[in-house]
XYZ file of C-alpha atoms in Angstrom:
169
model
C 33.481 181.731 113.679
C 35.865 182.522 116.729
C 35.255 180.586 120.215
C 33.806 182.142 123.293
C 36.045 181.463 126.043
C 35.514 181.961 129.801
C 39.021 183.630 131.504
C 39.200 184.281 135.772
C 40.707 186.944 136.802
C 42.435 186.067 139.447
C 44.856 188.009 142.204
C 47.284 185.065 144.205
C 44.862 182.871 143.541
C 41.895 184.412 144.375
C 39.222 184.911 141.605
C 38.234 188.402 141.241
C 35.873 188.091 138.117
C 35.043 185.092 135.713
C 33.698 186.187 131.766
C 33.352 185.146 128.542
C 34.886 187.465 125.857
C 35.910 186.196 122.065
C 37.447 185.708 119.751
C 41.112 184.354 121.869
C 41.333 182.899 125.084
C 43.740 184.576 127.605
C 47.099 182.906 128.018
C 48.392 185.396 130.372
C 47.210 188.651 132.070
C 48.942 191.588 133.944
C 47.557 194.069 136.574
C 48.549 197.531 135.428
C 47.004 200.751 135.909
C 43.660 199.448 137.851
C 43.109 196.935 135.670
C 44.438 194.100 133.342
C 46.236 193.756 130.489
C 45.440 190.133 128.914
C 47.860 188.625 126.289
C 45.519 185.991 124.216
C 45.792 184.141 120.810
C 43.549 184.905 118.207
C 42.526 180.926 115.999
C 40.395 180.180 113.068
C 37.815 177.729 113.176
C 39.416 175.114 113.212
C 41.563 176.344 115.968
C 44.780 176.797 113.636
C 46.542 179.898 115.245
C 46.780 183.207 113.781
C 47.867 186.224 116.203
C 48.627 187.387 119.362
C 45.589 189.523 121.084
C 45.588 192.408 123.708
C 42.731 193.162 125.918
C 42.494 195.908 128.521
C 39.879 195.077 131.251
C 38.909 196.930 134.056
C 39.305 196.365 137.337
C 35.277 194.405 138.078
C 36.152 192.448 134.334
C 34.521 194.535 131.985
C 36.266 194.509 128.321
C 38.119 198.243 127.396
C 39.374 197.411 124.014
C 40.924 194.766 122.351
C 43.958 195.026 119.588
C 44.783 192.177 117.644
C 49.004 191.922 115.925
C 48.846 192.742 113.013
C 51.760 190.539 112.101
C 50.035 187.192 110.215
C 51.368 184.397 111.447
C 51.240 180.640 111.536
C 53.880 180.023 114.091
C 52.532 179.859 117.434
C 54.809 180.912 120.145
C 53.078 178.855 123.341
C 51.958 181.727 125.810
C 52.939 179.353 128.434
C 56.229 178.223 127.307
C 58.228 181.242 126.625
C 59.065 184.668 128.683
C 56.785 187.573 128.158
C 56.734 190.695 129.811
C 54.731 193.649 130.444
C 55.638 196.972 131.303
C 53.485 200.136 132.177
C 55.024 203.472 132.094
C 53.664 207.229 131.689
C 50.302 205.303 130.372
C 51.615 203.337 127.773
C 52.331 199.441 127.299
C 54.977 198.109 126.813
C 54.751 194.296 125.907
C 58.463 192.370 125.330
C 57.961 188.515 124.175
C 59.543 185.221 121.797
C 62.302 185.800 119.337
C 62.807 189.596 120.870
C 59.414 191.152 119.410
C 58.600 194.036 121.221
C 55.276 196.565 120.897
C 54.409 199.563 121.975
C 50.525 200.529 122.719
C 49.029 203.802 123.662
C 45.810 203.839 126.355
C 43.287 203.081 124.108
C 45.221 199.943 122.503
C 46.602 201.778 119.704
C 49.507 200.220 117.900
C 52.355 202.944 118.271
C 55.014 200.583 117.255
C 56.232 196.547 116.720
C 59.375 195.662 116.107
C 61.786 192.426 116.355
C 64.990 193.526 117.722
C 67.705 191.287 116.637
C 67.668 187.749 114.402
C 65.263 184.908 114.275
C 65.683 182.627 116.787
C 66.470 184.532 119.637
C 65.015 184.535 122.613
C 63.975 187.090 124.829
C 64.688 186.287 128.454
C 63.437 189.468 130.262
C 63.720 193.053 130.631
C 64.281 196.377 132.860
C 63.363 199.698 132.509
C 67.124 201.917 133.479
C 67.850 205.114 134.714
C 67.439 206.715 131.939
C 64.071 205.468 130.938
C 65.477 203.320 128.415
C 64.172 199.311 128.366
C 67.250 196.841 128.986
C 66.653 193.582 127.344
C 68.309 190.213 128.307
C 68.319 188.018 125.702
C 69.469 184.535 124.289
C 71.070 183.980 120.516
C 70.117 180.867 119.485
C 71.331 179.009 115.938
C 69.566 178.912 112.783
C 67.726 175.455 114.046
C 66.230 177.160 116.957
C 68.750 175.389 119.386
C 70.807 177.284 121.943
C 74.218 177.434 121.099
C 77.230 175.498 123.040
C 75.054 172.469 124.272
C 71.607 174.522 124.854
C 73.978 176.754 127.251
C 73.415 179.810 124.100
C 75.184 183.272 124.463
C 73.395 186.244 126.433
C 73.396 189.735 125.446
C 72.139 192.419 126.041
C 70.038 195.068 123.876
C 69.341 198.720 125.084
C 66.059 200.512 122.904
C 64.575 203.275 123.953
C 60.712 204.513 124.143
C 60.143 204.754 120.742
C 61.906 201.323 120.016
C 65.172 202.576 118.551
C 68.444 200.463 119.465
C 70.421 202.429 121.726
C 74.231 202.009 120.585
């Protein structure tokens, strides 16, 4: 049985709305379009993670809809730890996080694509959205181990994808 949790939402500090929803507790949220996007992880009962979750709440708190990844997992990526990124555009969310996974969702939290862009182990480090309404990602290659290269300095690049999530060449 999943956990009820209780999440704030809060604006610089201030708490807008406290509730309980279930079955994740909200690592981080986002204020897009009048309300929030919140990035959660889904656990068992016995707290062993499973997933990512994505709820859309509305402005006063109240729960839209909630999409869970549908890639299984046991590695948890801490929520905390790494860079993740949200971006809204022409109603649909964009969400950029870990070892480059990216994933597209429509308004109602429908799955229009998830992809990893490049090799395990890199890192996503943050993204833009360009002129030409492509995404610019910055990223980190890291070895086989996890470790940056070159005395944790690693080597940058630099991925352009489009909308749809097709590498730009």
């Amino acid at each position: 049985m999943d956990k009820q949790v209780v999440w704030n939402g809060k604006i610089s500090g201030e708490t807008i709305f406290e509730r309980e929803y279930e079955p994740s507790y909200a690592g981080k949220s986002f204020q897009i379009d009048g309300g929030y996007i919140c990035i959660g992880i889904l656990t068992d009962d016995t707290g062993v993670f499973r997933s990512y979750v994505y709820s859309m709440l509305d402005k006063p708190g109240n729960l839209l809809w909630t999409t869970h990844n549908p890639w299984p997992t046991t590695y948890e990526q801490n929520l905390e730890q790494y860079p993740l990124q949200v971006i809204y555009n022409n109603g649909f969310i964009y969400i950029f996080y870990g070892e480059m996974h990216g994933i597209k969702l429509d308004s109602k939290g429908n799955i229009l694509w998830l992809k990893r862009f490049t090799f395990p182990h890199d890192q996503f480090n943050s993204v833009m959205m360009n002129r030409n309404q492509n995404f610019v990602l910055l990223a980190t290659h890291r070895d086989i181990d996890g470790d940056a290269i070159e005395d944790d300095k690693g080597e940058v690049f630099v991925i352009e994808i489009d909308t749809d999530g097709k590498i730009i060449d």
